[in-house]
mmCIF file of C-alpha atoms in Angstrom:
data_model
loop_
_atom_site.group_PDB
_atom_site.id
_atom_site.type_symbol
_atom_site.label_atom_id
_atom_site.label_comp_id
_atom_site.label_asym_id
_atom_site.label_seq_id
_atom_site.Cartn_x
_atom_site.Cartn_y
_atom_site.Cartn_z
ATOM 1 C CA MET P 443 -4.439 21.790 5.850
ATOM 2 C CA LYS P 444 -5.543 19.824 2.819
ATOM 3 C CA THR P 445 -2.566 17.961 1.411
ATOM 4 C CA THR P 446 -3.903 15.055 -0.620
ATOM 5 C CA GLY P 447 -4.320 16.773 -4.006
ATOM 6 C CA ALA P 448 -5.412 13.503 -5.605
ATOM 7 C CA ASN P 449 -6.926 15.159 -8.667
ATOM 8 C CA ASP P 450 -3.781 17.167 -9.359
ATOM 9 C CA ILE P 451 -1.519 14.120 -9.036
ATOM 10 C CA LEU P 452 -3.672 11.478 -10.705
ATOM 11 C CA GLY P 453 -5.209 13.616 -13.418
ATOM 12 C CA SER P 454 -8.194 12.081 -15.171
ATOM 13 C CA LEU P 455 -7.434 8.424 -14.440
ATOM 14 C CA SER P 456 -10.535 6.234 -14.499
ATOM 15 C CA PRO P 457 -11.227 3.176 -12.337
ATOM 16 C CA ALA P 458 -9.702 -0.030 -13.681
ATOM 17 C CA SER P 459 -11.915 -1.950 -16.101
ATOM 18 C CA LEU P 460 -13.758 -5.097 -15.060
ATOM 19 C CA PRO P 461 -11.575 -7.373 -17.260
ATOM 20 C CA ASP P 462 -8.420 -5.761 -15.845
ATOM 21 C CA ARG P 463 -9.594 -6.253 -12.280
ATOM 22 C CA ALA P 464 -10.820 -9.807 -12.922
ATOM 23 C CA ALA P 465 -7.521 -10.911 -14.487
ATOM 24 C CA THR P 466 -5.458 -9.329 -11.719
ATOM 25 C CA TYR P 467 -7.627 -10.795 -8.974
ATOM 26 C CA ALA P 468 -7.397 -14.273 -10.541
ATOM 27 C CA ILE P 469 -3.590 -14.131 -10.652
ATOM 28 C CA ASP P 470 -3.398 -12.966 -7.043
ATOM 29 C CA VAL P 471 -5.782 -15.680 -5.856
ATOM 30 C CA ALA P 472 -3.726 -18.321 -7.664
ATOM 31 C CA LYS P 473 -0.542 -17.107 -5.942
ATOM 32 C CA SER P 474 -2.220 -17.187 -2.529
ATOM 33 C CA ILE P 475 -3.578 -20.694 -3.068
ATOM 34 C CA TYR P 476 -0.114 -21.841 -4.119
ATOM 35 C CA ARG P 477 1.366 -20.488 -0.886
ATOM 36 C CA LEU P 478 -1.410 -22.021 1.210
ATOM 37 C CA VAL P 479 -1.153 -25.455 -0.381
ATOM 38 C CA LEU P 480 2.479 -25.866 -1.372
ATOM 39 C CA ARG P 481 4.525 -23.220 0.420
ATOM 40 C CA ARG P 482 3.102 -22.611 3.859
ATOM 41 C CA ILE P 483 4.549 -19.553 5.559
ATOM 42 C CA GLU P 484 4.910 -19.298 9.330
ATOM 43 C CA ARG P 485 5.574 -15.695 10.330
ATOM 44 C CA THR P 486 8.105 -16.297 13.084
ATOM 45 C CA GLN P 487 10.625 -13.759 14.389
ATOM 46 C CA ASP P 488 13.322 -15.379 12.224
ATOM 47 C CA LYS P 489 11.074 -15.131 9.156
ATOM 48 C CA VAL P 490 10.416 -11.426 9.736
ATOM 49 C CA ASN P 491 14.090 -10.746 10.371
ATOM 50 C CA SER P 492 15.092 -12.480 7.133
ATOM 51 C CA GLU P 493 12.450 -10.612 5.094
ATOM 52 C CA TYR P 494 12.954 -7.145 6.490
ATOM 53 C CA ASN P 495 16.195 -6.584 8.414
ATOM 54 C CA LEU P 496 18.305 -8.852 6.212
ATOM 55 C CA LEU P 497 16.530 -8.157 2.911
ATOM 56 C CA HIS P 498 14.279 -5.097 2.469
ATOM 57 C CA TRP P 499 15.939 -2.720 4.925
ATOM 58 C CA GLN P 500 19.416 -4.013 4.103
ATOM 59 C CA LYS P 501 18.695 -3.219 0.439
ATOM 60 C CA VAL P 502 17.496 0.287 1.329
ATOM 61 C CA LEU P 503 20.630 0.857 3.388
ATOM 62 C CA ALA P 504 22.947 -0.478 0.684
ATOM 63 C CA ASN P 505 21.339 1.457 -2.184
ATOM 64 C CA LYS P 506 21.262 4.806 -0.313
ATOM 65 C CA ALA P 507 18.800 6.176 -2.869
ATOM 66 C CA TRP P 508 18.374 9.364 -0.838
ATOM 67 C CA ARG P 509 21.810 10.508 -1.984
ATOM 68 C CA ASN P 510 20.580 10.745 -5.583
ATOM 69 C CA ALA P 511 17.210 12.359 -4.819
ATOM 70 C CA GLY P 512 16.688 16.049 -5.524
ATOM 71 C CA ASP P 513 14.723 16.482 -2.306
ATOM 72 C CA LEU P 514 12.766 14.490 0.259
ATOM 73 C CA ARG P 515 9.660 14.191 -1.913
ATOM 74 C CA ASP P 516 11.724 12.870 -4.828
ATOM 75 C CA PHE P 517 13.145 10.239 -2.496
ATOM 76 C CA LEU P 518 9.700 9.264 -1.196
ATOM 77 C CA ALA P 519 8.188 8.998 -4.690
ATOM 78 C CA PRO P 520 11.002 8.253 -7.169
ATOM 79 C CA PRO P 521 10.387 7.648 -10.886
ATOM 80 C CA ALA P 522 8.907 4.191 -11.437
ATOM 81 C CA PRO P 523 7.349 3.165 -14.753
ATOM 82 C CA ASP P 524 5.641 0.000 -13.500
ATOM 83 C CA GLU P 525 1.860 0.258 -13.414
ATOM 84 C CA ARG P 526 -0.378 -1.974 -11.367
ATOM 85 C CA LEU P 527 -3.770 -1.921 -9.680
ATOM 86 C CA ARG P 528 -3.785 0.219 -6.547
ATOM 87 C CA LYS P 529 -6.440 1.641 -4.235
ATOM 88 C CA VAL P 530 -6.810 5.430 -4.355
ATOM 89 C CA ASP P 531 -9.584 7.301 -2.551
ATOM 90 C CA GLY P 532 -11.522 4.037 -2.345
ATOM 91 C CA GLN P 533 -11.264 3.247 -6.057
ATOM 92 C CA ILE P 534 -9.135 0.655 -7.848
ATOM 93 C CA LEU P 535 -6.930 2.378 -10.427
ATOM 94 C CA ARG P 536 -4.032 1.271 -12.609
ATOM 95 C CA LEU P 537 -1.154 3.659 -12.051
ATOM 96 C CA SER P 538 2.588 3.837 -11.463
ATOM 97 C CA ALA P 539 4.263 3.578 -8.085
ATOM 98 C CA GLN P 540 5.479 7.164 -8.409
ATOM 99 C CA LYS P 541 1.994 8.578 -8.912
ATOM 100 C CA TYR P 542 0.624 6.423 -6.119
ATOM 101 C CA TYR P 543 3.253 7.475 -3.591
ATOM 102 C CA GLN P 544 2.967 11.128 -4.587
ATOM 103 C CA TYR P 545 -0.728 10.838 -3.758
ATOM 104 C CA ARG P 546 -0.090 8.755 -0.608
ATOM 105 C CA ILE P 547 2.169 11.379 0.983
ATOM 106 C CA GLY P 548 -0.724 13.802 1.265
ATOM 107 C CA ALA P 549 -3.356 11.148 1.934
ATOM 108 C CA LEU P 550 -1.432 9.797 4.914
ATOM 109 C CA GLY P 551 -0.864 13.313 6.236
ATOM 110 C CA ASP P 552 -4.589 14.040 6.071
ATOM 111 C CA LEU P 553 -5.506 10.710 7.664
ATOM 112 C CA ILE P 554 -3.210 11.042 10.668
ATOM 113 C CA ALA P 555 -4.126 14.705 11.176
ATOM 114 C CA ARG P 556 -7.783 13.675 11.329
ATOM 115 C CA HIS P 557 -7.155 11.042 14.026
ATOM 116 C CA CYS P 558 -4.296 12.402 16.140
ATOM 117 C CA GLY P 559 -6.427 14.706 18.274
ATOM 118 C CA GLY P 560 -4.425 17.827 17.515
ATOM 119 C CA ALA P 561 -1.083 16.327 18.541
ATOM 120 C CA THR P 562 2.080 17.572 16.875
ATOM 121 C CA ARG P 563 4.268 14.676 18.055
ATOM 122 C CA ILE P 564 3.826 11.188 16.598
ATOM 123 C CA VAL P 565 5.562 7.991 17.681
ATOM 124 C CA GLU P 566 5.543 5.126 15.174
ATOM 125 C CA LEU P 567 6.133 1.574 16.355
ATOM 126 C CA GLY P 568 7.533 -0.749 13.693
ATOM 127 C CA THR P 569 8.745 2.194 11.642
ATOM 128 C CA GLY P 570 11.238 0.273 9.483
ATOM 129 C CA TYR P 571 13.475 3.005 8.081
ATOM 130 C CA GLY P 572 10.913 5.689 8.855
ATOM 131 C CA TYR P 573 9.204 6.053 5.470
ATOM 132 C CA ASN P 574 5.877 7.028 7.048
ATOM 133 C CA LEU P 575 7.545 9.555 9.338
ATOM 134 C CA PHE P 576 9.366 11.259 6.483
ATOM 135 C CA ALA P 577 6.118 11.329 4.484
ATOM 136 C CA LEU P 578 4.285 12.847 7.451
ATOM 137 C CA HIS P 579 7.027 15.448 7.806
ATOM 138 C CA ASP P 580 6.459 16.445 4.184
ATOM 139 C CA SER P 581 2.797 17.131 4.997
ATOM 140 C CA HIS P 582 3.371 18.515 8.503
ATOM 141 C CA PRO P 583 6.854 20.066 8.711
ATOM 142 C CA ASP P 584 6.074 21.656 12.085
ATOM 143 C CA TRP P 585 5.489 18.272 13.738
ATOM 144 C CA THR P 586 8.150 16.070 15.343
ATOM 145 C CA PHE P 587 8.430 12.312 14.931
ATOM 146 C CA LYS P 588 10.005 9.391 16.738
ATOM 147 C CA GLY P 589 10.209 5.944 15.183
ATOM 148 C CA PHE P 590 11.022 2.620 16.805
ATOM 149 C CA ASP P 591 11.862 -0.700 15.176
ATOM 150 C CA ILE P 592 13.670 -3.930 15.977
ATOM 151 C CA SER P 593 15.665 -3.846 12.721
ATOM 152 C CA ALA P 594 19.218 -2.524 13.024
ATOM 153 C CA ASN P 595 19.427 -1.955 9.269
ATOM 154 C CA GLY P 596 16.145 -0.053 9.218
ATOM 155 C CA ILE P 597 17.203 2.193 12.086
ATOM 156 C CA THR P 598 20.597 2.912 10.522
ATOM 157 C CA ALA P 599 19.035 3.732 7.167
ATOM 158 C CA GLY P 600 16.465 6.038 8.759
ATOM 159 C CA ARG P 601 19.089 7.925 10.711
ATOM 160 C CA GLU P 602 21.173 8.413 7.565
ATOM 161 C CA ILE P 603 18.119 9.667 5.653
ATOM 162 C CA ALA P 604 17.273 12.138 8.428
ATOM 163 C CA GLU P 605 20.850 13.408 8.497
ATOM 164 C CA HIS P 606 21.027 13.709 4.689
ATOM 165 C CA PHE P 607 17.901 15.873 4.537
ATOM 166 C CA ALA P 608 18.856 17.844 7.689
ATOM 167 C CA LEU P 609 15.888 16.431 9.612
ATOM 168 C CA SER P 610 17.600 14.859 12.614
ATOM 169 C CA ASP P 611 15.870 17.398 14.875
ATOM 170 C CA LYS P 612 12.476 16.435 13.425
ATOM 171 C CA VAL P 613 12.705 12.682 12.774
ATOM 172 C CA SER P 614 14.608 10.285 15.048
ATOM 173 C CA LEU P 615 14.781 6.493 15.211
ATOM 174 C CA ASP P 616 15.640 4.015 17.942
ATOM 175 C CA ARG P 617 15.265 0.323 18.747
ATOM 176 C CA ILE P 618 12.373 -1.454 20.434
ATOM 177 C CA ASP P 619 11.209 -5.054 20.781
ATOM 178 C CA LEU P 620 7.432 -4.844 21.050
ATOM 179 C CA THR P 621 7.226 -8.371 22.455
ATOM 180 C CA ASP P 622 9.590 -7.566 25.349
ATOM 181 C CA THR P 623 7.600 -6.154 28.246
ATOM 182 C CA SER P 624 10.788 -4.871 29.882
ATOM 183 C CA ASP P 625 12.110 -2.981 26.833
ATOM 184 C CA PRO P 626 13.140 0.429 28.238
ATOM 185 C CA ASN P 627 12.003 2.325 25.147
ATOM 186 C CA PHE P 628 8.351 1.658 25.934
ATOM 187 C CA SER P 629 8.732 4.629 28.270
ATOM 188 C CA ALA P 630 9.064 6.888 25.210
ATOM 189 C CA ILE P 631 5.398 6.436 24.255
ATOM 190 C CA ALA P 632 3.933 7.599 27.579
ATOM 191 C CA GLY P 633 1.497 10.433 26.899
ATOM 192 C CA GLU P 634 2.153 10.323 23.143
ATOM 193 C CA VAL P 635 0.077 9.565 20.045
ATOM 194 C CA VAL P 636 1.258 6.180 18.772
ATOM 195 C CA LEU P 637 0.980 4.880 15.209
ATOM 196 C CA THR P 638 1.384 1.342 13.907
ATOM 197 C CA TYR P 639 1.191 0.865 10.151
ATOM 198 C CA PHE P 640 1.195 -2.771 9.034
ATOM 199 C CA CYS P 641 3.583 -3.517 11.885
ATOM 200 C CA ILE P 642 1.556 -5.774 14.189
ATOM 201 C CA GLU P 643 0.697 -7.837 11.104
ATOM 202 C CA GLN P 644 4.249 -9.200 11.372
ATOM 203 C CA ILE P 645 3.821 -10.686 14.872
ATOM 204 C CA PRO P 646 0.672 -12.835 14.594
ATOM 205 C CA TYR P 647 1.535 -15.007 17.604
ATOM 206 C CA ASP P 648 2.107 -12.141 20.050
ATOM 207 C CA VAL P 649 -0.728 -9.736 19.241
ATOM 208 C CA ARG P 650 -2.354 -9.672 22.675
ATOM 209 C CA LYS P 651 1.014 -9.370 24.414
ATOM 210 C CA VAL P 652 1.998 -6.407 22.249
ATOM 211 C CA VAL P 653 -1.337 -4.668 22.871
ATOM 212 C CA GLU P 654 -0.929 -5.159 26.622
ATOM 213 C CA ASN P 655 2.629 -3.788 26.440
ATOM 214 C CA ILE P 656 1.382 -0.695 24.617
ATOM 215 C CA ILE P 657 -1.446 -0.118 27.108
ATOM 216 C CA ALA P 658 0.960 -0.543 30.034
ATOM 217 C CA ALA P 659 3.191 2.187 28.555
ATOM 218 C CA LYS P 660 0.276 4.663 28.895
ATOM 219 C CA PRO P 661 0.112 6.372 25.500
ATOM 220 C CA LYS P 662 -2.352 9.202 25.028
ATOM 221 C CA ARG P 663 -3.860 7.692 21.876
ATOM 222 C CA VAL P 664 -3.116 4.806 19.489
ATOM 223 C CA ILE P 665 -3.782 4.622 15.756
ATOM 224 C CA ASN P 666 -3.526 1.049 14.456
ATOM 225 C CA ILE P 667 -3.561 0.538 10.683
ATOM 226 C CA GLU P 668 -3.346 -3.206 10.163
ATOM 227 C CA PRO P 669 -4.874 -6.155 8.286
ATOM 228 C CA MET P 670 -8.329 -7.327 9.264
ATOM 229 C CA ILE P 671 -10.389 -10.287 8.122
ATOM 230 C CA GLU P 672 -13.484 -9.821 10.319
ATOM 231 C CA PHE P 673 -15.024 -7.063 8.178
ATOM 232 C CA LEU P 674 -14.138 -8.548 4.795
ATOM 233 C CA ASP P 675 -17.092 -9.483 2.599
ATOM 234 C CA ARG P 676 -16.564 -13.035 1.336
ATOM 235 C CA THR P 677 -18.906 -12.309 -1.591
ATOM 236 C CA ASP P 678 -16.792 -9.375 -2.805
ATOM 237 C CA PRO P 679 -14.006 -10.556 -5.166
ATOM 238 C CA ARG P 680 -11.504 -7.985 -3.920
ATOM 239 C CA ASP P 681 -12.183 -8.865 -0.282
ATOM 240 C CA LEU P 682 -11.750 -12.541 -1.109
ATOM 241 C CA VAL P 683 -8.385 -11.680 -2.669
ATOM 242 C CA SER P 684 -7.376 -9.910 0.561
ATOM 243 C CA LEU P 685 -8.582 -12.743 2.781
ATOM 244 C CA LEU P 686 -6.628 -15.389 0.896
ATOM 245 C CA TYR P 687 -3.524 -13.203 0.756
ATOM 246 C CA ILE P 688 -3.551 -12.433 4.495
ATOM 247 C CA ARG P 689 -4.002 -16.115 5.318
ATOM 248 C CA SER P 690 -1.320 -17.230 2.852
ATOM 249 C CA VAL P 691 1.405 -14.991 4.300
ATOM 250 C CA ASP P 692 0.390 -15.631 7.929
ATOM 251 C CA TYR P 693 -0.352 -12.031 8.894
ATOM 252 C CA GLN P 694 -2.113 -11.334 12.178
ATOM 253 C CA THR P 695 -5.906 -11.689 12.196
ATOM 254 C CA GLU P 696 -6.865 -10.941 15.818
ATOM 255 C CA LEU P 697 -5.822 -7.366 16.624
ATOM 256 C CA PHE P 698 -9.158 -5.675 16.112
ATOM 257 C CA ALA P 699 -11.132 -8.443 17.817
ATOM 258 C CA THR P 700 -8.756 -8.011 20.776
ATOM 259 C CA LEU P 701 -9.342 -4.243 20.833
ATOM 260 C CA ASP P 702 -13.121 -4.738 20.656
ATOM 261 C CA GLU P 703 -12.890 -7.124 23.611
ATOM 262 C CA LEU P 704 -10.827 -4.641 25.611
ATOM 263 C CA GLU P 705 -13.418 -1.944 24.919
ATOM 264 C CA ARG P 706 -16.208 -4.213 26.171
ATOM 265 C CA LYS P 707 -14.190 -4.758 29.355
ATOM 266 C CA GLY P 708 -13.865 -0.983 29.827
ATOM 267 C CA ARG P 709 -10.089 -0.886 29.432
ATOM 268 C CA ILE P 710 -9.947 1.209 26.251
ATOM 269 C CA ARG P 711 -12.230 3.560 24.335
ATOM 270 C CA ILE P 712 -12.353 3.112 20.558
ATOM 271 C CA ILE P 713 -12.777 6.465 18.849
ATOM 272 C CA ALA P 714 -12.833 5.445 15.194
ATOM 273 C CA ARG P 715 -13.114 2.354 13.027
ATOM 274 C CA GLU P 716 -12.698 2.665 9.265
ATOM 275 C CA ARG P 717 -11.378 0.937 6.204
ATOM 276 C CA MET P 718 -8.284 2.447 4.656
ATOM 277 C CA PRO P 719 -9.023 4.517 1.516
ATOM 278 C CA PHE P 720 -5.660 3.794 -0.100
ATOM 279 C CA ALA P 721 -3.262 0.880 -0.628
ATOM 280 C CA PRO P 722 -0.363 0.108 -2.976
ATOM 281 C CA SER P 723 -1.899 -3.194 -4.066
ATOM 282 C CA ILE P 724 -5.225 -4.984 -4.298
ATOM 283 C CA ASN P 725 -4.585 -7.598 -1.659
ATOM 284 C CA ASN P 726 -4.230 -5.923 1.731
ATOM 285 C CA ASP P 727 -5.713 -2.445 2.120
ATOM 286 C CA GLY P 728 -6.113 -2.664 5.874
ATOM 287 C CA PHE P 729 -8.356 -1.099 8.507
ATOM 288 C CA LEU P 730 -7.853 1.699 11.003
ATOM 289 C CA TYR P 731 -8.760 1.650 14.680
ATOM 290 C CA CYS P 732 -8.121 4.767 16.765
ATOM 291 C CA TRP P 733 -8.355 4.225 20.536
ATOM 292 C CA GLU P 734 -7.330 5.510 23.937
ATOM 293 C CA PRO P 735 -6.567 3.633 27.173
ATOM 294 C CA ILE P 736 -8.968 4.289 30.037
#
């Protein structure tokens, strides 16, 4: 099922001009250098909790925007006049958040369908309030989804969203601590297709431990969509922007090297490696690895 419909959503938008890209890249680089030099960030558990559970997901829970949305798609892509540079089908365009997220709903559905091996159940680790799962439901309403996160506010918000749109039988959320080997909810991913979407980026000092915990839980397949610096081209201005940004916010930089090492040791089989074709900004478009334990 083709769901992206980029041409219908984006119309005749052209790639951003060179001056537009150059000015935006320069501003982003300056911000990253400022963080690196004057405002070093260490992405600890307390830092992540303060940014997400106590800020982003608390705001989502407090605002309850789903109550004012006409339907699920309106909630996922609400009106937003702000335009900025975003990555769409591999091109850098200037467009609003609403147009981008309308496009992204279908693009994500196509991407996961291409890599999930025909599965109709998806488990997302680090789901937040389940935005990706609700977007995937919009593209694949016959699938079922389970999301896990450490954030109490994210889980509560996701459950309320599912109940509001009568999706509690399709989308469910629960708690997990990916760094805790003994967390009982690791058992829920046995035999399932597992997705992480810019989740492991938040735990840069426990990457190998989290990968080992996932392997030990015996999933059928894993789709990691996370930051990567190894494949970035230091001579490409946009890649340099991404590199500096990832370093300046202390996101993980070793996941894919770890997976490559595990493949060389015969512990996993990597099925696909690719750069993400879409991103909401210019500074962290991410890479995808799809793999299976052996």
